[in-house]
Every structure is written in structure tokens, then in C-alpha cells.
Coordinates of C-alpha atoms in Angstrom, one line a residue:
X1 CA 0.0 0.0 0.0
X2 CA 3.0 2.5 1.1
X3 CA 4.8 1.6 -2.4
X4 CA 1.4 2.5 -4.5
X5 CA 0.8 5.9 -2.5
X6 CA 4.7 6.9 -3.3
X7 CA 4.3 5.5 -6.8
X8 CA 1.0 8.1 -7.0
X9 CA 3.0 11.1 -5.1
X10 CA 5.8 10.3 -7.9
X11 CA 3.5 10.4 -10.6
X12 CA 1.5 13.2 -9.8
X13 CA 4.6 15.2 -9.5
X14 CA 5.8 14.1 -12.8
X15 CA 2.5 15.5 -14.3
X16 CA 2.9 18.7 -12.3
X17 CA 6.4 19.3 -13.9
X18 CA 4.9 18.6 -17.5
X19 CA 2.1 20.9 -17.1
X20 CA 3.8 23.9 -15.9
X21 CA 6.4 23.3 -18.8
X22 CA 3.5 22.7 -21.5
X23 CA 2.2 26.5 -19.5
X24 CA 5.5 28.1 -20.6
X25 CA 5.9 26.3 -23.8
X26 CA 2.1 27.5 -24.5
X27 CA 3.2 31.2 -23.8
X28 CA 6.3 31.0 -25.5
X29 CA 4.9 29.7 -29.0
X30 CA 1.9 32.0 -28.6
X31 CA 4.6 35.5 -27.4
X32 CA 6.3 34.4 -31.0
X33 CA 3.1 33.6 -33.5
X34 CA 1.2 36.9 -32.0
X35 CA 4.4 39.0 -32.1
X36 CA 3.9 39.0 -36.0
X37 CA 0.2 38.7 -35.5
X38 CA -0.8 41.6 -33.0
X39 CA 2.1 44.0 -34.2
X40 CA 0.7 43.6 -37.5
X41 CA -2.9 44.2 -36.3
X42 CA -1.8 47.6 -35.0
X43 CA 0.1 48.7 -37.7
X44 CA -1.8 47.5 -40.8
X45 CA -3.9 50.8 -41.4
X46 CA -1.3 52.9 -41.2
X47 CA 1.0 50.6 -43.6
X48 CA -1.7 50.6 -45.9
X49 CA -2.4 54.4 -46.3
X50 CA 1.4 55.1 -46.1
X51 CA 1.4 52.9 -49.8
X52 CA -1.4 56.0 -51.5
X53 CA 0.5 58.8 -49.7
X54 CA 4.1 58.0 -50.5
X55 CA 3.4 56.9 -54.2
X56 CA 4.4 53.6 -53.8
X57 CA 0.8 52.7 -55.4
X58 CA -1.4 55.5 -56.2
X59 CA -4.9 54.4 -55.5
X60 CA -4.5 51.8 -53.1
X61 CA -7.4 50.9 -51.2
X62 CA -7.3 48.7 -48.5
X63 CA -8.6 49.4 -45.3
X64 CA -7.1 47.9 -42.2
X65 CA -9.9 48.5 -40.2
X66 CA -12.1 47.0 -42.3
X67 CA -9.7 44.1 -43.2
X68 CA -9.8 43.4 -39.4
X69 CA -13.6 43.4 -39.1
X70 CA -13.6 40.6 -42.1
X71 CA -10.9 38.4 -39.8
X72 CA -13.8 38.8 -36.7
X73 CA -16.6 38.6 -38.6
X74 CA -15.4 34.9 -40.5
X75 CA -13.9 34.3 -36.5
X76 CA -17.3 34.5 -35.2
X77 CA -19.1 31.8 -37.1
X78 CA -16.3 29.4 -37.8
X79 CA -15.9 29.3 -33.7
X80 CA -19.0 27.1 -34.1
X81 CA -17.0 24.4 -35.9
X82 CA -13.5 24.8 -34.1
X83 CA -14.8 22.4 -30.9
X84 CA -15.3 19.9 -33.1
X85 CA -12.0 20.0 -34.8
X86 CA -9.6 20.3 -32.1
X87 CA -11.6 17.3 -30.3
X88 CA -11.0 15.5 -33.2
X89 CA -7.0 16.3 -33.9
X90 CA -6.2 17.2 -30.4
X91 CA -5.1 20.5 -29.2
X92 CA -1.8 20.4 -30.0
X93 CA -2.0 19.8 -33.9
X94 CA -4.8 21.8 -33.9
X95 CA -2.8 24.8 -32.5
X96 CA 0.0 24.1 -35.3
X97 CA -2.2 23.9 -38.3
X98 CA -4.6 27.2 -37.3
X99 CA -1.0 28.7 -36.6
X100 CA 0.1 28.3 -40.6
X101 CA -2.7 30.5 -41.2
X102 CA -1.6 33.2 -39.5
X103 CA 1.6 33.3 -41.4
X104 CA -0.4 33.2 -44.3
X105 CA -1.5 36.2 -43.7
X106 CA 1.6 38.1 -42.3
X107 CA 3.2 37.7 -45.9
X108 CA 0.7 40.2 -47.1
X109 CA 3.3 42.8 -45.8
X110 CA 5.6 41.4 -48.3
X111 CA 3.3 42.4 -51.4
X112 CA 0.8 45.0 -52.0
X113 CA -2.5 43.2 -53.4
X114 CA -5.9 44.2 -52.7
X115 CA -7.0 41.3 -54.4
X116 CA -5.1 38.4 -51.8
X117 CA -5.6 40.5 -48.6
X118 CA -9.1 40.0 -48.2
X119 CA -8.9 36.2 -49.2
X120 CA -5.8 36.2 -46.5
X121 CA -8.2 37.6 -43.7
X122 CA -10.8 35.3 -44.4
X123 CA -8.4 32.5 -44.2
X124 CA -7.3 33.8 -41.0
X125 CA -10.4 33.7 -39.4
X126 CA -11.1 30.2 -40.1
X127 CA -7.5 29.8 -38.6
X128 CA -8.1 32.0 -35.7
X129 CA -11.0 30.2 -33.4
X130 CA -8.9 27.4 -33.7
X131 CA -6.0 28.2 -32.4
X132 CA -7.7 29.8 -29.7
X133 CA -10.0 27.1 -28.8
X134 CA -6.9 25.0 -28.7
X135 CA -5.0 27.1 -26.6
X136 CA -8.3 27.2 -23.9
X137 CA -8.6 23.8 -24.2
X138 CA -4.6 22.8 -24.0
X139 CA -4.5 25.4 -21.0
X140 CA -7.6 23.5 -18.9
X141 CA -6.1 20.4 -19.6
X142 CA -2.8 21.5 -17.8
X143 CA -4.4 22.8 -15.0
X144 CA -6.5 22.2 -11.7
X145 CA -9.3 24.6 -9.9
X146 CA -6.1 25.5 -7.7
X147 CA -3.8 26.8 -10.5
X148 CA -6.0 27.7 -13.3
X149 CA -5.7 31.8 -12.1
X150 CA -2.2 31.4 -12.0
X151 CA -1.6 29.8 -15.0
X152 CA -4.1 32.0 -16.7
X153 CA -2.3 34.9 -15.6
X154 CA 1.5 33.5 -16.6
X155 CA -0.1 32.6 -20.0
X156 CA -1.7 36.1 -20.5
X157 CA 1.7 37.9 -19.3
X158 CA 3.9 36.0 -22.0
X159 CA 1.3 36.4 -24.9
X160 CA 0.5 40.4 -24.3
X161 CA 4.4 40.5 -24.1
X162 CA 4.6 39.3 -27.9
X163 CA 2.5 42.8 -28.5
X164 CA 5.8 44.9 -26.3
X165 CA 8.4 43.1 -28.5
X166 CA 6.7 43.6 -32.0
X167 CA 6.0 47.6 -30.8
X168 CA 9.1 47.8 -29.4
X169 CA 10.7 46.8 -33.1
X170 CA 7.8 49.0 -35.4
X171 CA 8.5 52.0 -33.3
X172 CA 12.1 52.4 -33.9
X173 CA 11.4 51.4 -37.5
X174 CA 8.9 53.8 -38.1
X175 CA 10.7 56.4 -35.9
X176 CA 11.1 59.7 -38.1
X177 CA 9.0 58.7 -41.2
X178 CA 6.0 61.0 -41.3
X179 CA 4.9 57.5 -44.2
X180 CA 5.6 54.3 -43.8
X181 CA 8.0 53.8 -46.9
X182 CA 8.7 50.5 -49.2
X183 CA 11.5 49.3 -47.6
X184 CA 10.4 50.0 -44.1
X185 CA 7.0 48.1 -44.9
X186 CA 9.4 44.9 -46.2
X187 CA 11.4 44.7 -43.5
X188 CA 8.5 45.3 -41.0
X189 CA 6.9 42.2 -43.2
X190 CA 10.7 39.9 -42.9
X191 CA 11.0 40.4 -39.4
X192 CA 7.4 39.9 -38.3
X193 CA 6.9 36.5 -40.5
X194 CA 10.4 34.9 -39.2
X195 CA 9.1 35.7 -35.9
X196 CA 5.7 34.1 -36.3
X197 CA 7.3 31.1 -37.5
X198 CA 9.8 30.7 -34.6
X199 CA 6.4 30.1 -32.9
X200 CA 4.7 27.3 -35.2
X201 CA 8.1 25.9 -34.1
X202 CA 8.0 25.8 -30.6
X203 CA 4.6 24.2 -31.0
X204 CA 6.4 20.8 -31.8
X205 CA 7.7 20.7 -28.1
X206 CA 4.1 20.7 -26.5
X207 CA 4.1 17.7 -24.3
X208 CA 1.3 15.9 -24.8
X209 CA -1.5 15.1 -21.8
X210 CA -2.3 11.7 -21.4
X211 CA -4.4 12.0 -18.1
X212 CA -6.4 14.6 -20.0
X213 CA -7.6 12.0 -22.0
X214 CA -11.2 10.5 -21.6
X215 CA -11.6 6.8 -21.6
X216 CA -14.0 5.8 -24.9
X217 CA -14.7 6.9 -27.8
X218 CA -14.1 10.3 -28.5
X219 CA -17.6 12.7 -29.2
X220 CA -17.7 12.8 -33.2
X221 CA -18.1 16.7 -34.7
X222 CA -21.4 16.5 -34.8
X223 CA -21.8 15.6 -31.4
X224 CA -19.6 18.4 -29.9
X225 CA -21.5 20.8 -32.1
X226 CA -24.6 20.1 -30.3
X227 CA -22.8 19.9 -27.3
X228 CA -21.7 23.5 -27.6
X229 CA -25.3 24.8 -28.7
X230 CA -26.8 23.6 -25.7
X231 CA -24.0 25.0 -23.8
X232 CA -25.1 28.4 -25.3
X233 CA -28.3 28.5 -24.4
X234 CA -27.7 27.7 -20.9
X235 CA -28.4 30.9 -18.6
X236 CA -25.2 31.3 -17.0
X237 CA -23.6 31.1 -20.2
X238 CA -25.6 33.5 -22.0
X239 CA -25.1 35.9 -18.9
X240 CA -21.8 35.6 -19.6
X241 CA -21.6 36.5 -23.0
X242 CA -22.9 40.1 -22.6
X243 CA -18.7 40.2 -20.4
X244 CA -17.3 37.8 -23.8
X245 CA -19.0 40.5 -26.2
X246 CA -17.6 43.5 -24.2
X247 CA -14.1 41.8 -24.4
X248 CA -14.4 41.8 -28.1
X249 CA -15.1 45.1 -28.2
X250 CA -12.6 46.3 -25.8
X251 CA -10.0 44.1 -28.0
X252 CA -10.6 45.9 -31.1
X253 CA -9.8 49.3 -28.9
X254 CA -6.8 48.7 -28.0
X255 CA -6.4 46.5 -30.9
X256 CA -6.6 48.7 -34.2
X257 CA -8.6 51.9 -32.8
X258 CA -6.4 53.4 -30.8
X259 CA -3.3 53.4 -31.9
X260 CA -5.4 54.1 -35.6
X261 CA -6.8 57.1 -33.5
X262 CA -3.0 58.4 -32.7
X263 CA -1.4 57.6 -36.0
X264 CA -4.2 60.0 -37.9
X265 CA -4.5 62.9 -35.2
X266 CA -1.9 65.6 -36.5
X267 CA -2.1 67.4 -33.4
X268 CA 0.8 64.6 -32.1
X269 CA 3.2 65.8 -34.5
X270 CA 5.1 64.4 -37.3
X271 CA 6.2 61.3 -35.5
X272 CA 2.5 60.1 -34.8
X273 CA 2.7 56.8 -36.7
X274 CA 6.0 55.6 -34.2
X275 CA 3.9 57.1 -31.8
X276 CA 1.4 54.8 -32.5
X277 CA 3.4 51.9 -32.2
X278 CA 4.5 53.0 -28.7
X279 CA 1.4 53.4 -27.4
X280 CA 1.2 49.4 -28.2
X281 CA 4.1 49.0 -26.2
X282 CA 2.6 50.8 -23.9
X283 CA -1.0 49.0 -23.7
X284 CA 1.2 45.6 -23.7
X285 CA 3.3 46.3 -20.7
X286 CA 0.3 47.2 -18.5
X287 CA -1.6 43.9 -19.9
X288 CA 2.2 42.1 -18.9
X289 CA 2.1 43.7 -15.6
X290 CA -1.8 42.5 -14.6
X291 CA -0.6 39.0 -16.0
X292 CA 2.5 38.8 -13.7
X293 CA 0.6 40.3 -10.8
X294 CA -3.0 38.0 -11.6
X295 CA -0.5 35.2 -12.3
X296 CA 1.2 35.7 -8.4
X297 CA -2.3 36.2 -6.8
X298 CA -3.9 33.3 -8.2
X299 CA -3.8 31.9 -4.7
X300 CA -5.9 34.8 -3.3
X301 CA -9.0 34.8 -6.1
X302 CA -9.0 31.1 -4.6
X303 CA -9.7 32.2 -1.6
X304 CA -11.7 35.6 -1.7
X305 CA -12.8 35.5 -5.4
X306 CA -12.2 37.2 -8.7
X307 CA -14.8 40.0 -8.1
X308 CA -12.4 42.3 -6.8
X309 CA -10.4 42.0 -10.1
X310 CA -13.0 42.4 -12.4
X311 CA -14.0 45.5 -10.1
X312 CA -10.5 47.1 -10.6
X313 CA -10.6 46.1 -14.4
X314 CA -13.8 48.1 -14.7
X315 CA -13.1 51.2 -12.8
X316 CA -9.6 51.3 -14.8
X317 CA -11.4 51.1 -17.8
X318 CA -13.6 53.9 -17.7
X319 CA -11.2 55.8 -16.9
X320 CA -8.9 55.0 -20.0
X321 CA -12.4 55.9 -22.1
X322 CA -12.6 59.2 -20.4
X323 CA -9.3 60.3 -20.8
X324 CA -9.8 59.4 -24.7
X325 CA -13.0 61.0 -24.8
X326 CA -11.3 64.4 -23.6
X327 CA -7.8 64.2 -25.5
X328 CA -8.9 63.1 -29.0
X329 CA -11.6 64.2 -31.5
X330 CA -14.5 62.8 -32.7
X331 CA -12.8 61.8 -36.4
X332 CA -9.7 60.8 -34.8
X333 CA -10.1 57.0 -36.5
X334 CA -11.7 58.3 -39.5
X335 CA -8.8 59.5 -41.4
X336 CA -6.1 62.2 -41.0
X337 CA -7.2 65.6 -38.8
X338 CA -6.1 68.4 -37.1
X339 CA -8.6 68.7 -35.5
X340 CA -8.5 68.7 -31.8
X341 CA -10.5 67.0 -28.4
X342 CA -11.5 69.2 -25.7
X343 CA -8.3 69.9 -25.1
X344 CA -5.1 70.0 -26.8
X345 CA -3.5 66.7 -27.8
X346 CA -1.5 65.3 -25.3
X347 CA 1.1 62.7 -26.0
X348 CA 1.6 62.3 -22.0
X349 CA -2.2 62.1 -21.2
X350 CA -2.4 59.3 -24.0
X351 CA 0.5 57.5 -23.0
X352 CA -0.8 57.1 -19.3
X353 CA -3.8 56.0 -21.1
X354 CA -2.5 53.4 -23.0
X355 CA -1.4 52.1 -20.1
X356 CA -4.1 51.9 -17.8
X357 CA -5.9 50.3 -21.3
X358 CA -3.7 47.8 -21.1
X359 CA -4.0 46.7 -17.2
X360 CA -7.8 47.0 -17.5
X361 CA -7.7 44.9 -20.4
X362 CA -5.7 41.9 -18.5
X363 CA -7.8 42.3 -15.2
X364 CA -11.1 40.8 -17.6
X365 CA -9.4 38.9 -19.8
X366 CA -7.2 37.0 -17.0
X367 CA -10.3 36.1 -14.8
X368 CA -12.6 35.5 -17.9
X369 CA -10.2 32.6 -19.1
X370 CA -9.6 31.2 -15.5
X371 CA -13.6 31.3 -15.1
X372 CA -14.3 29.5 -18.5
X373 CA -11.8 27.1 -17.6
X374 CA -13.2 26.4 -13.9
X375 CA -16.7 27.2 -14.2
X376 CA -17.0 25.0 -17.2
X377 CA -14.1 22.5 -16.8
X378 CA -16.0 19.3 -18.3
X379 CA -16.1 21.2 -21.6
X380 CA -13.3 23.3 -21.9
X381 CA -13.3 23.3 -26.0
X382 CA -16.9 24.2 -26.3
X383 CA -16.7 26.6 -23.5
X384 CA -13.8 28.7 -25.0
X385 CA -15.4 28.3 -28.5
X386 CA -18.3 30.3 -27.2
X387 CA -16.3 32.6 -26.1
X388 CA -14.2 32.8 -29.0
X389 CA -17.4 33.3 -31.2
X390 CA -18.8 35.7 -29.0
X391 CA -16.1 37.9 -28.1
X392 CA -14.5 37.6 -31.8
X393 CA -18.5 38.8 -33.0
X394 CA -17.7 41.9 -30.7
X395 CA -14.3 42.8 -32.2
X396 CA -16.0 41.9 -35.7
X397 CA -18.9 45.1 -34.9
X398 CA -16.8 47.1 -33.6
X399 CA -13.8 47.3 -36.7
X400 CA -17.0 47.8 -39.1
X401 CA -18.2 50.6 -37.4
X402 CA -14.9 51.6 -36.4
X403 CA -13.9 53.5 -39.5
X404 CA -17.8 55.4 -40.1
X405 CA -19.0 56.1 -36.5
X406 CA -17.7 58.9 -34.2
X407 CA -14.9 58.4 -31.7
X408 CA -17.3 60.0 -28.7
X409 CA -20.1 57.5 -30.5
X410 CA -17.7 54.1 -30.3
X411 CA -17.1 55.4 -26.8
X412 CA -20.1 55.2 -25.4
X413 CA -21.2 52.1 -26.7
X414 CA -18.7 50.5 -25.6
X415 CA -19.4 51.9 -22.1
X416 CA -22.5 50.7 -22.1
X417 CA -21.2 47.2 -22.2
X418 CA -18.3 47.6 -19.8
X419 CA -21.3 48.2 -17.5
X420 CA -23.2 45.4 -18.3
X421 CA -20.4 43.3 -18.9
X422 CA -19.1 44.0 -15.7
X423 CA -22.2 43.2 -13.7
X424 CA -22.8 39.7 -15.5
X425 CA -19.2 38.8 -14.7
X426 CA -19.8 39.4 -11.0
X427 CA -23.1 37.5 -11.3
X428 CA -21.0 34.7 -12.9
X429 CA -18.9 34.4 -10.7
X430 CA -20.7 34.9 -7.2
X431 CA -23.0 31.6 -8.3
X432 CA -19.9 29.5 -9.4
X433 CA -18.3 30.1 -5.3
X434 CA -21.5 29.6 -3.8
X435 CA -21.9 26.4 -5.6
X436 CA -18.4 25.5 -4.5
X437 CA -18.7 26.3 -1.2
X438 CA -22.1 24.5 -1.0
X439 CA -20.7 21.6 -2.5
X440 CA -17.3 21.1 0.2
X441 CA -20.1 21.8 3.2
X442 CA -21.8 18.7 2.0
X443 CA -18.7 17.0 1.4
X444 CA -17.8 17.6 4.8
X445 CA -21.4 16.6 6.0
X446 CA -21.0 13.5 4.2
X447 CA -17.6 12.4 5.1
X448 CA -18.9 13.2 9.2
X449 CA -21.8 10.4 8.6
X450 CA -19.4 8.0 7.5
X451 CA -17.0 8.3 10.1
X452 CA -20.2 7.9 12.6

């Protein structure tokens, strides 16, 4: 009996040494694939109006914004489908075929086309829920209810960080130039696709999880699809939605809008397109700093819950929106202005706000991802497909509108949700402990009788 329980202790600390090196392995792969990815995202617009302005090609029309809304938009629905695939391939080869689409689409830096970047994004977002899904899915399965905050929070920290290299590198390559010229759009396009694939690279280390596995057959596609569509109409689950839409829409902000909004507002000054990328070096060091600091509290939001988190991540937030509201003006994301806010732009102001964007931003998205994966633990891949079509169907509004509506407009809708959002989340969350704590009572109560 002794040898079995050390063979069991032995084991299980074997499988806690793979997990938390499949947790950095995940983080790593993901820092490198979004790297080219998010830098990309945030820069796109600007590339692409740079090509009419400098000559490069007169008359090209392509609009970033709106190339991002058709990568959401194709995101949303083909989140339906990604469940079933990544039950049937697995996570991990999931995560490396959905990642080969994101290349794809990097390479569109390489060569102006307006007639392969739609078809690219489209790709993309049939790529996209699947690697996300995976990653949700590959994440559960390398956790417990005791570590899923922290590992939640490590993952977060080393993805957002991908967003702080990539920035880092655009800025001082955009540093000076009023236009983003040929040669600084190719070497933007070099650097960001040998980075992504560094990424689909690491993938092959993944360490595969053999006690995630069920015992019998394995559902068939058809049978997680259903499986996910009563999922969604569960009540919790569409209370929790109205907090997966918001984080679509607040994704897209700090996303593409933003730094969009800072790039066309002349009132920063000649160097407004670095500035641009700085402010996403900006947004991802506060998002790295909630990770690191989520990540080391997990222990806590075990104990006391992840309300007060989600309570900081809101008033954060509506701050960030007012300080936009009052420093940038109502076309800021509509094309190039000089026109000003209610008061004078202020590269300081939006710096701070980038920032505070950014740590708002990781205080949802941290303890949405560690309730998805707790709350809803025997389904992790439909759980975070939901999420995936939900919050991508968000970011997928939002970039369509994005370029037509009003800055002040976009702002207030999307405080209308942090609201809402917020106040679902809470909900969530406040059911999920009581159920826990109801549950270990009678688990106590229970293992009292038996001992009488």
C-alpha cells in the first residue's frame, strides 16, 4: 500500500512538472506567433495608407480596419466548428495547423494586393478560433481549480508581451518617417513573419496530456457541435456572454482603434505613426504587468474570489475611455485631422492611457479565461469556443463601425457594455463560489456520517 501511494505522489509530480512546462511552452509559441500577429494588427492601417500617400501605389485601397472586421466577422461563425475539430485532432495539432494560417497572412506585408488580402483575412479567421480554442482547451487540460488563475495569468503575461516586442521593433522602424515607406513596410513584413514562425516551431515541443484524456470513444463533430449549442443557451452562459461580447469590443480598442486614432491625429506631430506603435508598447506592458501580478495572486481569487479584479478592471477602464474621450476628436479614427479634443492633444495624457488600457484589459481577460476554464471545466473546448465566437462577433462590430462612427459614438457604446459586462461577470462568478462552497459543506457533512 506505502509503495502504491509513493508511486501516485511520484506520478503526480511528474505530471505537475509537465504541465507547468507545457504552461510556458504554450506562452512561449503564442509570445512568437502573435508577435507577427498583434504588431501587424496595430500597424496595418497605417502601412496601408502610407502605400497612396508615399506613391508607392497610387490608389490603393485597403482598409485595415475593415480588413480586421472581415478576420472577426469569419472568427465568429467558424468558432462554431472549431470544438469539433480540435476534439478530433487534439489540441496540439490543432494549435500548429490554425497557426500556418496566420503566417499566411503576415506575408501580405511582403506584397501590396488588394486582391489576396481580403482572401488572406478570411483565411485567418477560419484559422483564428482554432488556435484559440486550442490554446483554452490545452491550457484546462494543464491545470486544476487550484492553478488555473495562476496559469491564466503566466499565459496572458507572456502572450501580451509578444505585442511589447513587436512595438518595441515598429516603433524604432517607423521612428522619423511622417509615411511608412517600401523598404520599411518589407522589413517590417521579414522580421514579423520569421518571428511568427519561430512560434509554429516551438509548438512541436508541446508535451502531450495523457491524463487529459477521456476513456471511450471520442464525441464525433457532430456531437460536440450540439454539445456546444446547448452550452449556449444555458443561462449562466448567456449571462456571460454580454462580459465575452464587451471583451471583443474592448479588444478591437486597444487593438486597431487606438493606436489608428493616434497615427491620424496631426495634433501629435510628425512622429504620430512611431507614436502609434509606442502606445502598443505601452498598452502591452500594462496587460504584462496585470498577468505577472493576476498570475502571483492566483492563490488569493481562490480564496476571496475574482470579483475584486474584475471591479478594478472596470473602474480602470472607464477611466482609460474618459481620458480618450477628452484628448482626441470625434474623427480621430476616420482618417487624417487636425482637429483637436477638448483639449489640446497630449502625447503624456495618451500614453498614461495606454497604459491603464492595457491593465484593465488583462484584469477581464485574465479572470474571464480562469472562469471559463473552472466554471465549465468538463467542456473546456466548447466553453472557449463560445467565447471565441462571441467575443470575436464583438471585435467583428466594432472594426466595421470603427472607421464610419464617431470616436465620442464608439465610446459610449462600448461603455454601455463595460457596464453590463461588468455586472454579468460578478453574477457569474458569485454563483460558481457559492456552488463551490455549497458543495465542500456537504462533502464535509458526508464524510462526518461515514466516520459515525
Amino acid at each position: 500500500m506505502a509503495d502504491d501511494n509513493e508511486a501516485g505522489t511520484e506520478l503526480s509530480s511528474q505530471h505537475s512538472k509537465v504541465k507547468m512546462l507545457n504552461i510556458f511552452l504554450l506562452g512561449l509559441c503564442f509570445f512568437f506567433v502573435f508577435a507577427g500577429f498583434n504588431t501587424m494588427g496595430q500597424t496595418q492601417a497605417l502601412v496601408y495608407s502610407s502605400a497612396d500617400s508615399t506613391g508607392e501605389k497610387p490608389g490603393f485601397k485597403v482598409d485595415g480596419l475593415v480588413q480586421n472586421g472581415i478576420v472577426y466577422g469569419v472568427f465568429a461563425f467558424a468558432s462554431w466548428l472549431a470544438p469539433s475539430i480540435v476534439v478530433t485532432l487534439g489540441p496540439r495539432i490543432s494549435m500548429i495547423l490554425a497557426a500556418l494560417t496566420y503566417l499566411f497572412n503576415i506575408t501580405q506585408l511582403l506584397y501590396l494586393n488588394e486582391y489576396s488580402v481580403y482572401p488572406a483575412s478570411v483565411i485567418l479567421g477560419f484559422g483564428a478560433p482554432i488556435i484559440w480554442v486550442a490554446q483554452g482547451t490545452f491550457l484546462a487540460n494543464n491545470s486544476n481549480s487550484k492553478t488555473i488563475t495562476r496559469n491564466s495569468g503566466i499565459f496572458w503575461a507572456m502572450n501580451m508581451s509578444s505585442a511589447f516586442a513587436g512595438n518595441t521593433f515598429a516603433y524604432f522602424l517607423f521612428k522619423d518617417e511622417e509615411f511608412i515607406t517600401k523598404d520599411t513596410r518589407m522589413t517590417l513584413g521579414y522580421v514579423l513573419t520569421a518571428a511568427s514562425g519561430a512560434g509554429i516551431a516551438i509548438m512541436f515541443l508541446l508535451r502531450p496530456t495523457p491524463w487529459a484524456e477521456k476513456e471511450g470513444p471520442k464525441d464525433s463533430m457532430l456531437t460536440t457541435l450540439k454539445k456546444s449549442g446547448k452550452l449556449f443557451t444555458t443561462k449562466e452562459m448567456l449571462l456571460f456572454s454580454i462580459t465575452m461580447f464587451y471583451t471583443g469590443l474592448n479588444q478591437t480598442l486597444w487593438g486597431g482603434v487606438y493606436s489608428t486614432c493616434i497615427g491620424f491625429t496631426g495634433g501629435f506631430g510628425v512622429d504620430r505613426k512611431a507614436m502609434a506603435t509606442l502606445s502598443g508598447i505601452i498598452v502591452a506592458s500594462g496587460e504584462v504587468v496585470g498577468g505577472i501580478l493576476f498570475g502571483f495572486l492566483g492563490h488569493l481569487t481562490v480564496k476571496r474570489g475574482r470579483d475584486p479584479i474584475i471591479i478594478l478592471g472596470f473602474v480602470l477602464s472607464m477611466v482609460a475611455y474618459f481620458l480618450m474621450f477628452i484628448n482626441f476628436p470625434i474623427d480621430a479614427p476616420l482618417g487624417e485631422t487636425d482637429n483637436i479634443g477638448y483639449i489640446s492633444p497630449s502625447k503624456e495624457l495618451a500614453f498614461v492611457t495606454s497604459f491603464i488600457l492595457g491593465f484593465s484589459d488583462a484584469c477581464f481577460m485574465t479572470q474571464v479565461t480562469a472562469i471559463l476554464g473552472g466554471v465549465w471545466c468538463e467542456e473546456p473546448a466548447s466553453a472557449f469556443g463560445l467565447f471565441k465566437f462571441v467575443q470575436s462577433l464583438g471585435s467583428a462590430i466594432y472594426f466595421f463601425y470603427s472607421s464610419a462612427l464617431g470616436f465620442y459614438w464608439q465610446l459610449l457604446i462600448i461603455v454601455c457594455f463595460d457596464i453590463l459586462g461588468t455586472i454579468a461577470c460578478v453574477k457569474v462568478e458569485m454563483d460558481s463560489s457559492r456552488r463551490l462552497k455549497t458543495g465542500a459543506e456537504e462533502g464535509e457533512e458526508e464524510e462526518k456520517t461515514s466516520h459515525m
